[in-house]
């Protein structure tokens, strides 16, 4: 269940783009760590971690070998799990980029992806950018520090590579 005070923390950090997801995680009491030893297919994970977790007792681990836009989406995705699925986290929810990107994701993963998009690309900021004549998917993605596919899915509902 999404707590109003948690959404207030997210919204507080959505006053300008790019949204600082690490600040959101910290304010939610979640520690964020980079991991260099993971295989390419693993993007990140969130887990209950009494030793390394923040005030909430949770920690997000991100594959530091991935592009920064991927890392930002992964952090937002894991925050989505924390906000929506805390009861499912336990020893960890591991995010495999190939599994998720391959269209095999389940309802829980889809919900976390949607929350990540809402966190990184809030509709109010997209409208503001549009009002400032920032209108191409490519430019919006660059400004919001997300992938072109993520921005295209957020605005048009389809990946960028399918519209070009």
mmCIF file of C-alpha atoms in Angstrom:
data_model
loop_
_atom_site.group_PDB
_atom_site.id
_atom_site.type_symbol
_atom_site.label_atom_id
_atom_site.label_comp_id
_atom_site.label_asym_id
_atom_site.label_seq_id
_atom_site.Cartn_x
_atom_site.Cartn_y
_atom_site.Cartn_z
ATOM 1 C CA UNK A 1 0.000 0.000 0.000
ATOM 2 C CA UNK A 2 1.411 3.331 -1.050
ATOM 3 C CA UNK A 3 1.665 5.619 1.968
ATOM 4 C CA UNK A 4 0.847 9.304 1.378
ATOM 5 C CA UNK A 5 3.967 10.380 3.284
ATOM 6 C CA UNK A 6 6.134 8.258 0.984
ATOM 7 C CA UNK A 7 4.569 9.784 -2.134
ATOM 8 C CA UNK A 8 5.087 13.234 -0.581
ATOM 9 C CA UNK A 9 8.834 12.464 -0.399
ATOM 10 C CA UNK A 10 8.874 11.419 -4.067
ATOM 11 C CA UNK A 11 6.890 14.481 -5.167
ATOM 12 C CA UNK A 12 9.149 16.827 -3.185
ATOM 13 C CA UNK A 13 12.024 15.813 -5.453
ATOM 14 C CA UNK A 14 10.035 16.194 -8.687
ATOM 15 C CA UNK A 15 10.269 19.975 -8.868
ATOM 16 C CA UNK A 16 12.833 19.955 -11.686
ATOM 17 C CA UNK A 17 14.409 17.543 -14.124
ATOM 18 C CA UNK A 18 16.316 15.299 -14.031
ATOM 19 C CA UNK A 19 14.717 13.886 -10.893
ATOM 20 C CA UNK A 20 17.364 12.898 -8.338
ATOM 21 C CA UNK A 21 16.431 9.290 -7.549
ATOM 22 C CA UNK A 22 19.308 8.778 -5.129
ATOM 23 C CA UNK A 23 18.013 11.645 -2.968
ATOM 24 C CA UNK A 24 14.550 10.079 -3.033
ATOM 25 C CA UNK A 25 16.003 6.728 -1.938
ATOM 26 C CA UNK A 26 18.003 8.335 0.876
ATOM 27 C CA UNK A 27 15.008 10.298 2.128
ATOM 28 C CA UNK A 28 12.931 7.112 2.094
ATOM 29 C CA UNK A 29 15.660 5.602 4.277
ATOM 30 C CA UNK A 30 17.090 3.328 1.588
ATOM 31 C CA UNK A 31 20.847 3.012 1.052
ATOM 32 C CA UNK A 32 22.117 2.791 -2.548
ATOM 33 C CA UNK A 33 25.265 0.897 -3.500
ATOM 34 C CA UNK A 34 27.098 0.336 -6.790
ATOM 35 C CA UNK A 35 28.198 -3.206 -7.635
ATOM 36 C CA UNK A 36 30.936 -3.841 -10.188
ATOM 37 C CA UNK A 37 31.070 -7.645 -10.119
ATOM 38 C CA UNK A 38 27.634 -8.520 -11.503
ATOM 39 C CA UNK A 39 27.010 -10.076 -14.916
ATOM 40 C CA UNK A 40 25.710 -7.765 -17.660
ATOM 41 C CA UNK A 41 22.193 -9.182 -17.487
ATOM 42 C CA UNK A 42 21.627 -8.143 -13.849
ATOM 43 C CA UNK A 43 20.635 -4.491 -13.394
ATOM 44 C CA UNK A 44 20.018 -4.283 -9.689
ATOM 45 C CA UNK A 45 18.191 -5.446 -6.611
ATOM 46 C CA UNK A 46 16.549 -4.282 -3.427
ATOM 47 C CA UNK A 47 16.711 -6.286 -0.245
ATOM 48 C CA UNK A 48 16.137 -6.094 3.461
ATOM 49 C CA UNK A 49 19.611 -5.499 4.841
ATOM 50 C CA UNK A 50 19.911 -4.840 8.550
ATOM 51 C CA UNK A 51 23.658 -4.211 8.280
ATOM 52 C CA UNK A 52 23.930 -2.033 5.149
ATOM 53 C CA UNK A 53 20.353 -0.810 4.759
ATOM 54 C CA UNK A 54 19.411 2.754 5.540
ATOM 55 C CA UNK A 55 16.952 3.872 8.200
ATOM 56 C CA UNK A 56 14.271 1.742 6.557
ATOM 57 C CA UNK A 57 16.474 -1.349 6.764
ATOM 58 C CA UNK A 58 16.539 -1.686 2.950
ATOM 59 C CA UNK A 59 19.336 -1.319 0.437
ATOM 60 C CA UNK A 60 19.353 -0.966 -3.349
ATOM 61 C CA UNK A 61 22.285 -2.415 -5.284
ATOM 62 C CA UNK A 62 22.925 -1.231 -8.864
ATOM 63 C CA UNK A 63 25.177 -2.619 -11.605
ATOM 64 C CA UNK A 64 27.718 0.186 -12.011
ATOM 65 C CA UNK A 65 28.762 -1.180 -15.414
ATOM 66 C CA UNK A 66 25.427 -0.189 -16.958
ATOM 67 C CA UNK A 67 24.860 3.194 -18.615
ATOM 68 C CA UNK A 68 23.768 5.950 -16.217
ATOM 69 C CA UNK A 69 20.249 6.081 -17.702
ATOM 70 C CA UNK A 70 19.875 2.347 -16.979
ATOM 71 C CA UNK A 71 21.195 2.822 -13.431
ATOM 72 C CA UNK A 72 18.767 5.682 -12.788
ATOM 73 C CA UNK A 73 15.823 3.618 -14.046
ATOM 74 C CA UNK A 74 16.960 0.655 -11.945
ATOM 75 C CA UNK A 75 17.094 2.779 -8.780
ATOM 76 C CA UNK A 76 13.629 4.187 -9.547
ATOM 77 C CA UNK A 77 12.356 0.646 -10.282
ATOM 78 C CA UNK A 78 13.673 -0.611 -6.942
ATOM 79 C CA UNK A 79 12.107 2.382 -5.183
ATOM 80 C CA UNK A 80 8.892 1.326 -6.919
ATOM 81 C CA UNK A 81 9.224 -2.130 -5.370
ATOM 82 C CA UNK A 82 9.810 -0.547 -1.958
ATOM 83 C CA UNK A 83 6.743 1.679 -2.285
ATOM 84 C CA UNK A 84 4.424 -0.919 -3.784
ATOM 85 C CA UNK A 85 5.744 -4.337 -2.784
ATOM 86 C CA UNK A 86 7.684 -3.971 0.455
ATOM 87 C CA UNK A 87 5.990 -7.099 1.797
ATOM 88 C CA UNK A 88 7.515 -9.134 -1.071
ATOM 89 C CA UNK A 89 11.125 -7.979 -0.783
ATOM 90 C CA UNK A 90 12.541 -10.156 2.013
ATOM 91 C CA UNK A 91 15.994 -11.368 1.026
ATOM 92 C CA UNK A 92 15.852 -9.479 -2.240
ATOM 93 C CA UNK A 93 14.152 -8.908 -5.565
ATOM 94 C CA UNK A 94 16.774 -9.225 -8.292
ATOM 95 C CA UNK A 95 16.207 -7.369 -11.548
ATOM 96 C CA UNK A 96 17.412 -9.151 -14.640
ATOM 97 C CA UNK A 97 17.360 -6.716 -17.546
ATOM 98 C CA UNK A 98 16.955 -9.446 -20.164
ATOM 99 C CA UNK A 99 14.037 -11.049 -18.349
ATOM 100 C CA UNK A 100 12.263 -7.717 -17.962
ATOM 101 C CA UNK A 101 13.119 -6.378 -21.419
ATOM 102 C CA UNK A 102 12.096 -9.643 -23.036
ATOM 103 C CA UNK A 103 8.452 -8.982 -22.235
ATOM 104 C CA UNK A 104 8.341 -11.796 -19.681
ATOM 105 C CA UNK A 105 7.804 -9.575 -16.662
ATOM 106 C CA UNK A 106 4.970 -10.327 -14.327
ATOM 107 C CA UNK A 107 2.443 -7.939 -12.798
ATOM 108 C CA UNK A 108 4.773 -6.989 -9.932
ATOM 109 C CA UNK A 109 7.596 -6.056 -12.322
ATOM 110 C CA UNK A 110 5.211 -4.106 -14.551
ATOM 111 C CA UNK A 111 3.942 -2.142 -11.557
ATOM 112 C CA UNK A 112 7.514 -1.326 -10.484
ATOM 113 C CA UNK A 113 8.358 -0.219 -14.046
ATOM 114 C CA UNK A 114 5.323 2.071 -14.152
ATOM 115 C CA UNK A 115 6.233 3.570 -10.796
ATOM 116 C CA UNK A 116 9.803 4.107 -11.993
ATOM 117 C CA UNK A 117 8.477 5.990 -15.019
ATOM 118 C CA UNK A 118 6.214 8.106 -12.796
ATOM 119 C CA UNK A 119 9.164 8.894 -10.525
ATOM 120 C CA UNK A 120 11.657 9.800 -13.283
ATOM 121 C CA UNK A 121 9.250 11.381 -15.769
ATOM 122 C CA UNK A 122 6.340 12.923 -13.871
ATOM 123 C CA UNK A 123 3.631 14.211 -16.177
ATOM 124 C CA UNK A 124 3.846 17.731 -14.711
ATOM 125 C CA UNK A 125 7.524 18.044 -15.603
ATOM 126 C CA UNK A 126 6.949 16.615 -19.076
ATOM 127 C CA UNK A 127 4.224 19.226 -19.641
ATOM 128 C CA UNK A 128 6.568 21.916 -18.348
ATOM 129 C CA UNK A 129 9.302 20.790 -20.743
ATOM 130 C CA UNK A 130 6.795 20.738 -23.588
ATOM 131 C CA UNK A 131 5.833 24.314 -22.698
ATOM 132 C CA UNK A 132 9.509 25.243 -22.997
ATOM 133 C CA UNK A 133 9.505 23.853 -26.549
ATOM 134 C CA UNK A 134 11.326 20.639 -25.584
ATOM 135 C CA UNK A 135 9.247 18.262 -27.643
ATOM 136 C CA UNK A 136 11.257 15.509 -29.282
ATOM 137 C CA UNK A 137 11.516 12.145 -27.542
ATOM 138 C CA UNK A 138 15.273 12.235 -28.022
ATOM 139 C CA UNK A 139 15.684 15.679 -26.422
ATOM 140 C CA UNK A 140 13.243 14.934 -23.609
ATOM 141 C CA UNK A 141 15.119 11.708 -22.833
ATOM 142 C CA UNK A 142 18.423 13.584 -22.713
ATOM 143 C CA UNK A 143 16.992 16.320 -20.460
ATOM 144 C CA UNK A 144 15.377 13.836 -18.055
ATOM 145 C CA UNK A 145 18.435 11.516 -18.168
ATOM 146 C CA UNK A 146 16.418 8.469 -19.204
ATOM 147 C CA UNK A 147 16.607 6.222 -22.237
ATOM 148 C CA UNK A 148 14.774 7.161 -25.419
ATOM 149 C CA UNK A 149 12.748 3.953 -25.053
ATOM 150 C CA UNK A 150 11.697 4.868 -21.494
ATOM 151 C CA UNK A 151 10.602 8.362 -22.549
ATOM 152 C CA UNK A 152 8.778 7.068 -25.603
ATOM 153 C CA UNK A 153 6.928 4.441 -23.573
ATOM 154 C CA UNK A 154 6.006 7.085 -20.988
ATOM 155 C CA UNK A 155 4.621 9.492 -23.597
ATOM 156 C CA UNK A 156 3.451 7.285 -26.473
ATOM 157 C CA UNK A 157 3.163 3.836 -24.933
ATOM 158 C CA UNK A 158 5.655 2.233 -27.338
ATOM 159 C CA UNK A 159 9.465 1.964 -27.365
ATOM 160 C CA UNK A 160 11.349 4.600 -29.355
ATOM 161 C CA UNK A 161 12.959 2.023 -31.616
ATOM 162 C CA UNK A 162 9.480 1.034 -32.840
ATOM 163 C CA UNK A 163 8.566 4.556 -33.952
ATOM 164 C CA UNK A 164 11.735 5.491 -35.820
#
